[in-house]
């Protein structure tokens, strides 16, 4: 984005000796392309995996005020970014109480915000969730016919990444989902045995895992 600003300032100063409009368009196009390259270059395999799981295109990348990397389809609202930070703050606090030391920085995490495949649960309550392949949940109570609805899903361990659904309200739920998905990643790096016992909810158990 810095490029765009520079380009426009440059054009203002030299407006009468250039063709300002066409040059401005060229500069802006160049700048957007550069931005597009840089966000994909963060981790192209991770972005591809997230897009494959969700069927979404993540064209926006930003960071929360406390430093979590966020990919989204449209620019996320600031209060949503703050809700993500609150979820991680709660998670890190409980992790520290357990004496965990690894992956306790906001910048260790990447969150994808995908399109919700449903916005209400079976009882009619606001519950934006994403549909993901059933896999080990096939035939369980969660199975909707080859897929399950999940509030969030871990995508990668290095970097630590998961996906949640877009919310336009109930941002406390966003904080909870972040805290819960983050639990799996914190456990993976701090208590592998507990991670193994709790990673697969089709065998029972839910969240929070850490009290
Ligand atoms: Zn879980």
mmCIF file of C-alpha atoms and ligand atoms in Angstrom:
data_model
loop_
_atom_site.group_PDB
_atom_site.id
_atom_site.type_symbol
_atom_site.label_atom_id
_atom_site.label_comp_id
_atom_site.label_asym_id
_atom_site.label_seq_id
_atom_site.Cartn_x
_atom_site.Cartn_y
_atom_site.Cartn_z
ATOM 1 C CA UNK A 1 0.000 0.000 0.000
ATOM 2 C CA UNK A 2 2.939 2.271 0.603
ATOM 3 C CA UNK A 3 3.576 2.154 -3.118
ATOM 4 C CA UNK A 4 0.147 3.530 -3.938
ATOM 5 C CA UNK A 5 0.583 6.478 -1.610
ATOM 6 C CA UNK A 6 4.032 7.221 -2.984
ATOM 7 C CA UNK A 7 2.764 6.936 -6.532
ATOM 8 C CA UNK A 8 -0.067 9.367 -5.959
ATOM 9 C CA UNK A 9 2.181 11.872 -4.188
ATOM 10 C CA UNK A 10 4.628 11.639 -7.048
ATOM 11 C CA UNK A 11 1.854 12.267 -9.546
ATOM 12 C CA UNK A 12 0.569 15.301 -7.693
ATOM 13 C CA UNK A 13 3.961 16.908 -7.806
ATOM 14 C CA UNK A 14 4.528 16.193 -11.487
ATOM 15 C CA UNK A 15 0.925 16.288 -12.619
ATOM 16 C CA UNK A 16 1.538 18.740 -15.433
ATOM 17 C CA UNK A 17 4.376 16.829 -17.074
ATOM 18 C CA UNK A 18 2.885 13.310 -17.074
ATOM 19 C CA UNK A 19 -0.327 11.593 -17.998
ATOM 20 C CA UNK A 20 -1.378 11.326 -14.392
ATOM 21 C CA UNK A 21 -4.410 9.091 -14.776
ATOM 22 C CA UNK A 22 -2.933 6.237 -16.784
ATOM 23 C CA UNK A 23 0.240 6.271 -14.748
ATOM 24 C CA UNK A 24 -1.753 6.215 -11.513
ATOM 25 C CA UNK A 25 -3.704 3.201 -12.740
ATOM 26 C CA UNK A 26 -0.489 1.438 -13.692
ATOM 27 C CA UNK A 27 1.083 2.156 -10.314
ATOM 28 C CA UNK A 28 -1.956 0.997 -8.384
ATOM 29 C CA UNK A 29 -2.178 -2.201 -10.429
ATOM 30 C CA UNK A 30 1.483 -2.872 -9.821
ATOM 31 C CA UNK A 31 1.082 -2.250 -6.120
ATOM 32 C CA UNK A 32 -1.897 -4.611 -5.757
ATOM 33 C CA UNK A 33 -0.015 -7.315 -7.608
ATOM 34 C CA UNK A 34 2.933 -6.865 -5.289
ATOM 35 C CA UNK A 35 0.620 -7.126 -2.267
ATOM 36 C CA UNK A 36 -0.972 -10.250 -3.727
ATOM 37 C CA UNK A 37 2.404 -11.866 -4.237
ATOM 38 C CA UNK A 38 3.596 -11.018 -0.768
ATOM 39 C CA UNK A 39 0.600 -12.450 1.070
ATOM 40 C CA UNK A 40 0.729 -15.680 -0.931
ATOM 41 C CA UNK A 41 4.447 -15.898 -0.389
ATOM 42 C CA UNK A 42 3.855 -15.967 3.387
ATOM 43 C CA UNK A 43 2.999 -19.627 2.933
ATOM 44 C CA UNK A 44 1.500 -20.656 -0.407
ATOM 45 C CA UNK A 45 0.939 -24.272 0.661
ATOM 46 C CA UNK A 46 -0.975 -23.154 3.750
ATOM 47 C CA UNK A 47 -3.198 -20.750 1.804
ATOM 48 C CA UNK A 48 -3.875 -23.473 -0.782
ATOM 49 C CA UNK A 49 -4.829 -25.930 1.921
ATOM 50 C CA UNK A 50 -7.187 -23.433 3.559
ATOM 51 C CA UNK A 51 -8.794 -22.700 0.198
ATOM 52 C CA UNK A 52 -9.150 -26.401 -0.549
ATOM 53 C CA UNK A 53 -10.790 -27.159 2.818
ATOM 54 C CA UNK A 54 -13.199 -24.221 2.725
ATOM 55 C CA UNK A 55 -13.767 -23.692 -0.994
ATOM 56 C CA UNK A 56 -13.085 -19.999 -0.356
ATOM 57 C CA UNK A 57 -10.562 -17.600 -1.899
ATOM 58 C CA UNK A 58 -8.595 -15.713 0.722
ATOM 59 C CA UNK A 59 -7.677 -12.448 -0.963
ATOM 60 C CA UNK A 60 -7.193 -10.301 2.148
ATOM 61 C CA UNK A 61 -4.401 -10.633 4.680
ATOM 62 C CA UNK A 62 -4.025 -8.501 7.759
ATOM 63 C CA UNK A 63 -2.871 -8.739 11.359
ATOM 64 C CA UNK A 64 -4.765 -8.245 14.577
ATOM 65 C CA UNK A 65 -3.676 -5.409 16.893
ATOM 66 C CA UNK A 66 -1.664 -7.969 18.910
ATOM 67 C CA UNK A 67 -0.017 -9.602 15.905
ATOM 68 C CA UNK A 68 -2.033 -12.653 14.768
ATOM 69 C CA UNK A 69 -1.922 -13.102 10.972
ATOM 70 C CA UNK A 70 -5.458 -13.194 9.555
ATOM 71 C CA UNK A 71 -6.564 -14.285 6.076
ATOM 72 C CA UNK A 72 -10.099 -13.473 4.984
ATOM 73 C CA UNK A 73 -12.373 -13.051 1.966
ATOM 74 C CA UNK A 74 -13.137 -9.431 2.837
ATOM 75 C CA UNK A 75 -11.468 -6.996 5.204
ATOM 76 C CA UNK A 76 -12.422 -8.081 8.736
ATOM 77 C CA UNK A 77 -13.961 -5.583 11.155
ATOM 78 C CA UNK A 78 -11.703 -4.318 13.924
ATOM 79 C CA UNK A 79 -13.997 -5.723 16.621
ATOM 80 C CA UNK A 80 -13.650 -9.173 15.046
ATOM 81 C CA UNK A 81 -9.852 -8.845 15.090
ATOM 82 C CA UNK A 82 -10.055 -7.790 18.738
ATOM 83 C CA UNK A 83 -12.214 -10.850 19.487
ATOM 84 C CA UNK A 84 -9.508 -13.065 17.960
ATOM 85 C CA UNK A 85 -6.904 -11.390 20.193
ATOM 86 C CA UNK A 86 -9.097 -11.924 23.268
ATOM 87 C CA UNK A 87 -9.382 -15.635 22.485
ATOM 88 C CA UNK A 88 -5.604 -16.000 22.242
ATOM 89 C CA UNK A 89 -5.055 -13.900 25.387
ATOM 90 C CA UNK A 90 -7.358 -16.267 27.326
ATOM 91 C CA UNK A 91 -5.612 -19.287 25.808
ATOM 92 C CA UNK A 92 -2.124 -18.041 26.669
ATOM 93 C CA UNK A 93 -3.212 -17.235 30.231
ATOM 94 C CA UNK A 94 -4.517 -20.753 30.825
ATOM 95 C CA UNK A 95 -1.470 -22.257 29.107
ATOM 96 C CA UNK A 96 0.850 -20.316 31.378
ATOM 97 C CA UNK A 97 -1.068 -21.572 34.422
ATOM 98 C CA UNK A 98 -0.190 -25.079 33.216
ATOM 99 C CA UNK A 99 3.474 -24.127 32.911
ATOM 100 C CA UNK A 100 3.513 -24.297 29.107
ATOM 101 C CA UNK A 101 6.197 -22.222 27.398
ATOM 102 C CA UNK A 102 5.923 -22.963 23.671
ATOM 103 C CA UNK A 103 3.939 -21.032 21.054
ATOM 104 C CA UNK A 104 2.648 -18.397 23.447
ATOM 105 C CA UNK A 105 3.086 -15.432 21.105
ATOM 106 C CA UNK A 106 0.268 -13.928 19.066
ATOM 107 C CA UNK A 107 2.604 -13.846 16.058
ATOM 108 C CA UNK A 108 2.935 -17.650 16.192
ATOM 109 C CA UNK A 109 -0.629 -17.971 14.866
ATOM 110 C CA UNK A 110 -2.487 -17.639 11.576
ATOM 111 C CA UNK A 111 -6.303 -17.565 11.486
ATOM 112 C CA UNK A 112 -8.363 -17.993 8.320
ATOM 113 C CA UNK A 113 -11.874 -16.548 8.381
ATOM 114 C CA UNK A 114 -13.985 -18.570 5.951
ATOM 115 C CA UNK A 115 -17.520 -18.215 4.662
ATOM 116 C CA UNK A 116 -20.044 -19.774 7.041
ATOM 117 C CA UNK A 117 -21.746 -22.827 5.514
ATOM 118 C CA UNK A 118 -24.531 -22.436 8.029
ATOM 119 C CA UNK A 119 -25.360 -19.594 10.404
ATOM 120 C CA UNK A 120 -27.740 -21.454 12.731
ATOM 121 C CA UNK A 121 -27.342 -24.743 14.507
ATOM 122 C CA UNK A 122 -30.029 -27.441 14.650
ATOM 123 C CA UNK A 123 -31.715 -25.661 17.575
ATOM 124 C CA UNK A 124 -31.915 -22.403 15.601
ATOM 125 C CA UNK A 125 -29.250 -20.564 17.574
ATOM 126 C CA UNK A 126 -26.810 -18.214 15.798
ATOM 127 C CA UNK A 127 -23.848 -20.489 15.136
ATOM 128 C CA UNK A 128 -21.741 -19.712 12.040
ATOM 129 C CA UNK A 129 -19.956 -22.934 11.175
ATOM 130 C CA UNK A 130 -18.028 -24.360 8.270
ATOM 131 C CA UNK A 131 -18.676 -27.681 6.566
ATOM 132 C CA UNK A 132 -15.609 -29.905 6.466
ATOM 133 C CA UNK A 133 -15.146 -33.470 5.168
ATOM 134 C CA UNK A 134 -16.415 -36.013 7.717
ATOM 135 C CA UNK A 135 -13.293 -38.239 7.681
ATOM 136 C CA UNK A 136 -13.035 -39.832 11.117
ATOM 137 C CA UNK A 137 -16.449 -38.411 12.018
ATOM 138 C CA UNK A 138 -18.169 -40.447 9.284
ATOM 139 C CA UNK A 139 -21.051 -42.379 10.795
ATOM 140 C CA UNK A 140 -20.871 -40.475 14.075
ATOM 141 C CA UNK A 141 -23.570 -38.176 15.446
ATOM 142 C CA UNK A 142 -21.717 -35.275 13.817
ATOM 143 C CA UNK A 143 -21.962 -36.732 10.304
ATOM 144 C CA UNK A 144 -24.284 -34.728 8.018
ATOM 145 C CA UNK A 145 -23.730 -37.057 5.043
ATOM 146 C CA UNK A 146 -20.042 -36.932 4.208
ATOM 147 C CA UNK A 147 -19.327 -33.692 6.021
ATOM 148 C CA UNK A 148 -19.650 -32.212 9.475
ATOM 149 C CA UNK A 149 -20.288 -28.690 10.661
ATOM 150 C CA UNK A 150 -17.399 -27.351 12.701
ATOM 151 C CA UNK A 151 -16.938 -24.053 14.508
ATOM 152 C CA UNK A 152 -13.258 -24.255 13.653
ATOM 153 C CA UNK A 153 -10.642 -26.609 12.328
ATOM 154 C CA UNK A 154 -6.877 -26.867 12.709
ATOM 155 C CA UNK A 155 -5.184 -26.558 9.310
ATOM 156 C CA UNK A 156 -1.472 -26.711 10.117
ATOM 157 C CA UNK A 157 0.983 -26.975 12.979
ATOM 158 C CA UNK A 158 3.877 -25.028 11.500
ATOM 159 C CA UNK A 159 2.913 -22.283 11.300
ATOM 160 C CA UNK A 160 0.080 -22.787 13.774
ATOM 161 C CA UNK A 161 -3.078 -22.204 11.746
ATOM 162 C CA UNK A 162 -6.807 -22.849 11.918
ATOM 163 C CA UNK A 163 -9.984 -21.711 10.229
ATOM 164 C CA UNK A 164 -13.100 -20.183 11.789
ATOM 165 C CA UNK A 165 -16.295 -18.847 10.190
ATOM 166 C CA UNK A 166 -17.270 -15.241 9.514
ATOM 167 C CA UNK A 167 -19.396 -13.716 12.282
ATOM 168 C CA UNK A 168 -21.347 -10.468 12.189
ATOM 169 C CA UNK A 169 -22.372 -10.702 15.862
ATOM 170 C CA UNK A 170 -21.828 -12.790 18.998
ATOM 171 C CA UNK A 171 -18.120 -12.015 18.871
ATOM 172 C CA UNK A 172 -17.730 -13.726 22.242
ATOM 173 C CA UNK A 173 -18.237 -16.928 20.278
ATOM 174 C CA UNK A 174 -15.314 -15.971 18.031
ATOM 175 C CA UNK A 175 -13.081 -15.594 21.105
ATOM 176 C CA UNK A 176 -14.225 -19.013 22.347
ATOM 177 C CA UNK A 177 -13.626 -20.756 19.034
ATOM 178 C CA UNK A 178 -10.157 -19.213 18.816
ATOM 179 C CA UNK A 179 -9.370 -20.313 22.350
ATOM 180 C CA UNK A 180 -10.670 -23.822 21.634
ATOM 181 C CA UNK A 181 -8.925 -24.422 18.305
ATOM 182 C CA UNK A 182 -5.807 -22.874 19.779
ATOM 183 C CA UNK A 183 -5.915 -25.459 22.566
ATOM 184 C CA UNK A 184 -5.094 -28.235 20.117
ATOM 185 C CA UNK A 185 -2.049 -26.345 18.855
ATOM 186 C CA UNK A 186 -0.817 -25.368 22.323
ATOM 187 C CA UNK A 187 -1.137 -28.996 23.444
ATOM 188 C CA UNK A 188 0.680 -30.247 20.354
ATOM 189 C CA UNK A 189 3.709 -28.144 21.307
ATOM 190 C CA UNK A 190 3.522 -28.488 25.098
ATOM 191 C CA UNK A 191 1.911 -31.807 26.033
ATOM 192 C CA UNK A 192 1.931 -34.222 23.113
ATOM 193 C CA UNK A 193 0.295 -37.046 25.078
ATOM 194 C CA UNK A 194 -2.667 -34.873 26.064
ATOM 195 C CA UNK A 195 -2.827 -33.600 22.497
ATOM 196 C CA UNK A 196 -3.109 -37.168 21.187
ATOM 197 C CA UNK A 197 -5.849 -38.013 23.675
ATOM 198 C CA UNK A 198 -7.963 -34.938 22.899
ATOM 199 C CA UNK A 199 -7.409 -34.128 19.208
ATOM 200 C CA UNK A 200 -10.177 -36.324 17.826
ATOM 201 C CA UNK A 201 -13.620 -35.377 19.133
ATOM 202 C CA UNK A 202 -15.248 -38.310 17.355
ATOM 203 C CA UNK A 203 -13.896 -40.381 20.262
ATOM 204 C CA UNK A 204 -15.653 -38.066 22.716
ATOM 205 C CA UNK A 205 -14.542 -34.999 24.613
ATOM 206 C CA UNK A 206 -14.841 -31.351 23.734
ATOM 207 C CA UNK A 207 -13.671 -27.949 24.879
ATOM 208 C CA UNK A 208 -12.300 -26.421 26.948
ATOM 209 C CA UNK A 209 -9.637 -29.068 27.455
ATOM 210 C CA UNK A 210 -7.520 -26.823 29.684
ATOM 211 C CA UNK A 211 -9.164 -25.296 32.744
HETATM 212 ZN ZN1 LIG B 1 -11.413 -29.329 19.139
#
